[in-house]
PDB file of C-alpha atoms in Angstrom:
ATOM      1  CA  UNK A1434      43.369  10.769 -10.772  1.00  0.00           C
ATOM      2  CA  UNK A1435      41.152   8.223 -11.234  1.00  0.00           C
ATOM      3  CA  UNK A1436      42.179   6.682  -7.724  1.00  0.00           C
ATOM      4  CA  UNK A1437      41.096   9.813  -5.729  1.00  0.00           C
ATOM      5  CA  UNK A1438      37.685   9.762  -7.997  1.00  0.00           C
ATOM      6  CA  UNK A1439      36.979   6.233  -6.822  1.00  0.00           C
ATOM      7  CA  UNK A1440      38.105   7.393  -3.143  1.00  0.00           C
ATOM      8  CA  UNK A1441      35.590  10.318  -3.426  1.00  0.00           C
ATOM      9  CA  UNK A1442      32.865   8.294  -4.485  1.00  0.00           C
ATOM     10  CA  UNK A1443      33.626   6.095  -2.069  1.00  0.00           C
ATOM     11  CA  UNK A1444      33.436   8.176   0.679  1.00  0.00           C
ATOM     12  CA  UNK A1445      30.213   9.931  -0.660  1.00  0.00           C
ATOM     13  CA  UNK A1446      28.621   6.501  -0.468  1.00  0.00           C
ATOM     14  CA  UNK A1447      29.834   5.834   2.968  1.00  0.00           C
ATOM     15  CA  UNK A1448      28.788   9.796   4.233  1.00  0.00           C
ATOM     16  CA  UNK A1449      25.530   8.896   2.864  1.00  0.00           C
ATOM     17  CA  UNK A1450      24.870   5.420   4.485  1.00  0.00           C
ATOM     18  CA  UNK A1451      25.879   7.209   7.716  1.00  0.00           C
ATOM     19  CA  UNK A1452      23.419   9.955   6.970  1.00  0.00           C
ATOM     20  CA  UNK A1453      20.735   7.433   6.678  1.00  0.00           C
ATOM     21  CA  UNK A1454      21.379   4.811   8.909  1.00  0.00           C
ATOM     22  CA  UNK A1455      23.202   6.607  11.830  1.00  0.00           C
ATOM     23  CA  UNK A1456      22.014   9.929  11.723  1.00  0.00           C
ATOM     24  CA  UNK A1457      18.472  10.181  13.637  1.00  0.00           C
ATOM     25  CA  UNK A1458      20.333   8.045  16.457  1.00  0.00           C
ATOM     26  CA  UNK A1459      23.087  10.838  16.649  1.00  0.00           C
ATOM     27  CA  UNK A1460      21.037  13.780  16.580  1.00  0.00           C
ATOM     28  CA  UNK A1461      20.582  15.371  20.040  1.00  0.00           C
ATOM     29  CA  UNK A1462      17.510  17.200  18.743  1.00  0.00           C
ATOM     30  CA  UNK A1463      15.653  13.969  17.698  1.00  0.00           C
ATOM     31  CA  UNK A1464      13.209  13.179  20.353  1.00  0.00           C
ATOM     32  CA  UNK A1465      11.333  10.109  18.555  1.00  0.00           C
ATOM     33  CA  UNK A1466      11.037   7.210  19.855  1.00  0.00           C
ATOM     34  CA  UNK A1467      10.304   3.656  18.320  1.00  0.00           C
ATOM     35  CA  UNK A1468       7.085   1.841  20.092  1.00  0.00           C
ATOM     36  CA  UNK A1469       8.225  -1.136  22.345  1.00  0.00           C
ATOM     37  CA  UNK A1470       6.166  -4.180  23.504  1.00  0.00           C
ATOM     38  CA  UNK A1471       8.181  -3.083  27.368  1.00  0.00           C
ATOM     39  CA  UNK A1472       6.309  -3.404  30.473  1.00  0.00           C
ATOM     40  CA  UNK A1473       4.868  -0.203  31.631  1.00  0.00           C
ATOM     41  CA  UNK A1474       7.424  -0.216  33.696  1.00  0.00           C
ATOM     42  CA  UNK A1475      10.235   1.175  31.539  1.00  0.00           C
ATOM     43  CA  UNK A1476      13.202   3.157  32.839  1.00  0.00           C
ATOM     44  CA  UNK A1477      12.496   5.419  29.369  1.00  0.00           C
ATOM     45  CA  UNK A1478       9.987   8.143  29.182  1.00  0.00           C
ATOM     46  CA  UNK A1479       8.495   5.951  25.961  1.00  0.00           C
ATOM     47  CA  UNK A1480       5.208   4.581  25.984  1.00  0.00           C
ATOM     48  CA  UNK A1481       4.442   1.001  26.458  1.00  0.00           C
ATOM     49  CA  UNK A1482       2.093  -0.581  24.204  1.00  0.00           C
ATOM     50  CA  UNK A1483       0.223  -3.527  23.615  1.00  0.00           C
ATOM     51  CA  UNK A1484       0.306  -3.250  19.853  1.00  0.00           C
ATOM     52  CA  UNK A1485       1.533  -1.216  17.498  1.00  0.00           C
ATOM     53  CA  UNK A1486       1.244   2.156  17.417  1.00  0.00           C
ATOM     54  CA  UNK A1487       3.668   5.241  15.572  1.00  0.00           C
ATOM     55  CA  UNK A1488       4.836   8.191  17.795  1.00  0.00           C
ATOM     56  CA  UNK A1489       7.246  10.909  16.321  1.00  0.00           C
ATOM     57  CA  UNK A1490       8.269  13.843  18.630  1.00  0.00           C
ATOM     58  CA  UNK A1491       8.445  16.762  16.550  1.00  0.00           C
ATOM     59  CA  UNK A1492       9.803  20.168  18.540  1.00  0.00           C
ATOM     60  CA  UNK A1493       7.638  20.019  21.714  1.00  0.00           C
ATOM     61  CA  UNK A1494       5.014  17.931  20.666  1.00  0.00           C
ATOM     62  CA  UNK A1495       4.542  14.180  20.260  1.00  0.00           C
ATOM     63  CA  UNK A1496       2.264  12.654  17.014  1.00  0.00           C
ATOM     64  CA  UNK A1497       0.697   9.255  17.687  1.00  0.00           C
ATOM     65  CA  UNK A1498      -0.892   7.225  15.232  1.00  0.00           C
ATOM     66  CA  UNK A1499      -2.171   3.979  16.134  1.00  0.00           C
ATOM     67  CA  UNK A1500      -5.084   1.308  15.157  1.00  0.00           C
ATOM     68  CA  UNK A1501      -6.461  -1.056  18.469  1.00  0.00           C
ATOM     69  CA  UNK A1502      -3.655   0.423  20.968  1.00  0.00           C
ATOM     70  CA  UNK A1503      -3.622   0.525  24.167  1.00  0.00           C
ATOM     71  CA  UNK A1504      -1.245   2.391  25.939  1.00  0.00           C
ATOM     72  CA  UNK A1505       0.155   5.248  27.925  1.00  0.00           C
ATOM     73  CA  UNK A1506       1.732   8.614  26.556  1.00  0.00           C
ATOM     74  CA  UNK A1507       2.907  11.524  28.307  1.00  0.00           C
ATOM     75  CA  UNK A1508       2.719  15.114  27.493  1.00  0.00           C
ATOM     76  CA  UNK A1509       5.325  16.239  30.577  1.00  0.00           C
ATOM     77  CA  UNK A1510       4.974  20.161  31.019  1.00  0.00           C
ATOM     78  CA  UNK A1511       2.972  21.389  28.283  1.00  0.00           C
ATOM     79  CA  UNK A1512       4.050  19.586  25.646  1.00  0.00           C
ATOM     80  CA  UNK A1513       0.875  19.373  22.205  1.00  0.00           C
ATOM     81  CA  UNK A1514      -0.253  15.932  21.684  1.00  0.00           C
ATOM     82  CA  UNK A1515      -1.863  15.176  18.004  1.00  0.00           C
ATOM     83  CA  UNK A1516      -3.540  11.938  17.656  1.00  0.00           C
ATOM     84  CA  UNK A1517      -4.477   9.885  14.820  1.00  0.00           C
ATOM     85  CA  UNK A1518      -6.056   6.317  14.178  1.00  0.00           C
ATOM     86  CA  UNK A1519      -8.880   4.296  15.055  1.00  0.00           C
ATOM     87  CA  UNK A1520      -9.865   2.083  18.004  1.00  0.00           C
ATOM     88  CA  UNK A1521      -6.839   3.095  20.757  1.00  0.00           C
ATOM     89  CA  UNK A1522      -7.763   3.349  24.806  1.00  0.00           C
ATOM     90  CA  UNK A1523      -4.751   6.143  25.333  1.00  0.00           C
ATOM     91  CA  UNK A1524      -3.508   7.075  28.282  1.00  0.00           C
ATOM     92  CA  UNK A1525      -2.032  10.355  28.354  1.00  0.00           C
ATOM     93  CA  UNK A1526      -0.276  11.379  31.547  1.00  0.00           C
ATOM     94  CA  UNK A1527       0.956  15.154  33.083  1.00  0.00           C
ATOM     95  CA  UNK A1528      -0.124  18.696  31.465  1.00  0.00           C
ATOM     96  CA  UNK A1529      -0.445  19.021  27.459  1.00  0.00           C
ATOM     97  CA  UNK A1530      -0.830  22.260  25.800  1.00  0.00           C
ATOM     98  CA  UNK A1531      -2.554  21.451  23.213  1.00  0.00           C
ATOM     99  CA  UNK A1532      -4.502  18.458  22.177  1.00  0.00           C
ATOM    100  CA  UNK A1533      -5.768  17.181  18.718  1.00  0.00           C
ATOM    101  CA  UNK A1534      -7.644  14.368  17.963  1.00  0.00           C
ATOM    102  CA  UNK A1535      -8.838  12.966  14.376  1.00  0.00           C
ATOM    103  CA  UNK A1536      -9.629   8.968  13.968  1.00  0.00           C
ATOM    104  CA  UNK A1537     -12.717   6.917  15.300  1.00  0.00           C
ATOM    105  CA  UNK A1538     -13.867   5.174  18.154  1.00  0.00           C
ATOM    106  CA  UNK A1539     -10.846   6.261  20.458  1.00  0.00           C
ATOM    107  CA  UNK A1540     -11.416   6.257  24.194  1.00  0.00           C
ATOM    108  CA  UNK A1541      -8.200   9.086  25.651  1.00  0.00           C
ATOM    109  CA  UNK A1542      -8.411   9.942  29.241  1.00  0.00           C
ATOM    110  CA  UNK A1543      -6.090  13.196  29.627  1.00  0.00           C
ATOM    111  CA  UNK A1544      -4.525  14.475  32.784  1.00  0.00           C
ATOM    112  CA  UNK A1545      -4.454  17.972  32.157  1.00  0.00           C
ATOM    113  CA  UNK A1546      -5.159  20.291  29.175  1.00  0.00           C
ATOM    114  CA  UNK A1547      -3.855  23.764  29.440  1.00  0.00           C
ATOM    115  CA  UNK A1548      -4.977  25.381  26.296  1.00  0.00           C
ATOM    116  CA  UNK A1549      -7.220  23.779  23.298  1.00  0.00           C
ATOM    117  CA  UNK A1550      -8.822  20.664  22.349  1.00  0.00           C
ATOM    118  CA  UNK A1551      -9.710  20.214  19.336  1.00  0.00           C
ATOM    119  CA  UNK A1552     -11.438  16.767  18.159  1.00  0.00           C
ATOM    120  CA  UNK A1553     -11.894  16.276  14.696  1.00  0.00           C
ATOM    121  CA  UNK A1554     -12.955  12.591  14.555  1.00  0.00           C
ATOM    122  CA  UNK A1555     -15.776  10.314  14.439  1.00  0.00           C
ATOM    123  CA  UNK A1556     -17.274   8.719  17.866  1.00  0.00           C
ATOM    124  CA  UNK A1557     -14.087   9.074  20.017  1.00  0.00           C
ATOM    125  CA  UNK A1558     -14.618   9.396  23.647  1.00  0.00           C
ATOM    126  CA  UNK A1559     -12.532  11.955  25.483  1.00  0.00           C
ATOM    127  CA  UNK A1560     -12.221  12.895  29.195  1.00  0.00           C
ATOM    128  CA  UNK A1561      -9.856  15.085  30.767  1.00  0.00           C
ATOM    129  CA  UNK A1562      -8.899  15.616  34.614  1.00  0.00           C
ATOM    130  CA  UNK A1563      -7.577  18.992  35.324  1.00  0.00           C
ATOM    131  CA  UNK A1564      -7.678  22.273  33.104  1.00  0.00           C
ATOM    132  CA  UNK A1565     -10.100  24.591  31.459  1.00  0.00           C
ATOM    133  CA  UNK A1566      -9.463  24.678  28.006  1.00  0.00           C
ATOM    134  CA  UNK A1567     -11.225  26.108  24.630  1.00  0.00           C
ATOM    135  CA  UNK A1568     -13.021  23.002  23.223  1.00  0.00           C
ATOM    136  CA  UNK A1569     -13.660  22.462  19.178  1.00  0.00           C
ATOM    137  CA  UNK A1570     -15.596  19.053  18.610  1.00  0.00           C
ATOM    138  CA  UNK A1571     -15.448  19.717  15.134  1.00  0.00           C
ATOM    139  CA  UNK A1572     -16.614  15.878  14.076  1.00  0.00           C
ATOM    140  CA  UNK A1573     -19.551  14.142  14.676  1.00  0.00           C
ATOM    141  CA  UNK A1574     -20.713  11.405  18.181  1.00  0.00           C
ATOM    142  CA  UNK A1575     -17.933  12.658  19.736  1.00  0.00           C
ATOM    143  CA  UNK A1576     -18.202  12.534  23.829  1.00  0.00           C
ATOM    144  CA  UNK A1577     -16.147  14.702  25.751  1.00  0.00           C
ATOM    145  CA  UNK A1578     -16.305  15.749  29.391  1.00  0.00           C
ATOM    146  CA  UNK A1579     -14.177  17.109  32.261  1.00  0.00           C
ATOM    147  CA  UNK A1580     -13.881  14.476  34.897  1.00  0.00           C
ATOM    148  CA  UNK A1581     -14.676  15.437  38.322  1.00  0.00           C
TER     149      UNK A1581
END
């Protein structure tokens, strides 16, 4: 009896390392992906960056957090975009739903916005290509314009 309690625990242990370790790599659902130093080149749909910077796809939108980034995201076809930090040039490439922005001093150029922006932050500088959507500058020096 003991024997199969040891073999039990053992394979708890082992269940649970998998869990941990293997799990987010297994999931089909999980979309994140872990910021590379790649050329911009990359076969993968990731961003490249200069330095590093946190994104986490959640459902059909992609967090980024980031301090002195630069790099290139990409919303597809109407995926949100939230972004966080301070100090990033961003690059965000085809149509985004929705777009959030809170941190400082971040300069985002945007492709397309097809339904909100909403900037929370402090002295970011936003521009955005394509779209008509509702605008909330909710924070304070905040520049943002549609660019012709």
């Amino acid at each position: 009896m003991a024997h199969l309690r040891r073999l039990a625990a053992a394979a708890g242990v082992a269940l649970s390392a998998i869990a941990v370790f293997a799990w987010p790599a297994a999931d089909p659902k999980n979309n994140s992906t872990v910021p590379s130093t790649g050329s911009p080149t990359s076969s993968t749909p990731a961003r490249s960056t200069t330095s590093t910077g946190a994104q986490f796809d959640i459902g059909n939108t992609i967090n980024y957090g980031s301090l002195g980034t630069t790099t290139t995201l990409d919303c597809g076809d109407g995926k949100s975009l939230n972004v966080g930090g301070s100090n990033n040039t961003l690059t965000v490439k085809g149509s985004c739903g929705t777009v959030s922005i809170g941190g400082a001093d971040n300069k985002i150029t945007i492709d397309k916005i097809d339904k909100e922006l909403n900037v929370v932050g402090f002295n970011n500088t936003i521009s955005y290509k394509q779209g008509d959507p509702k605008v909330d500058n909710l924070g304070s020096g905040n520049t943002i314009k549609k660019a012709g």
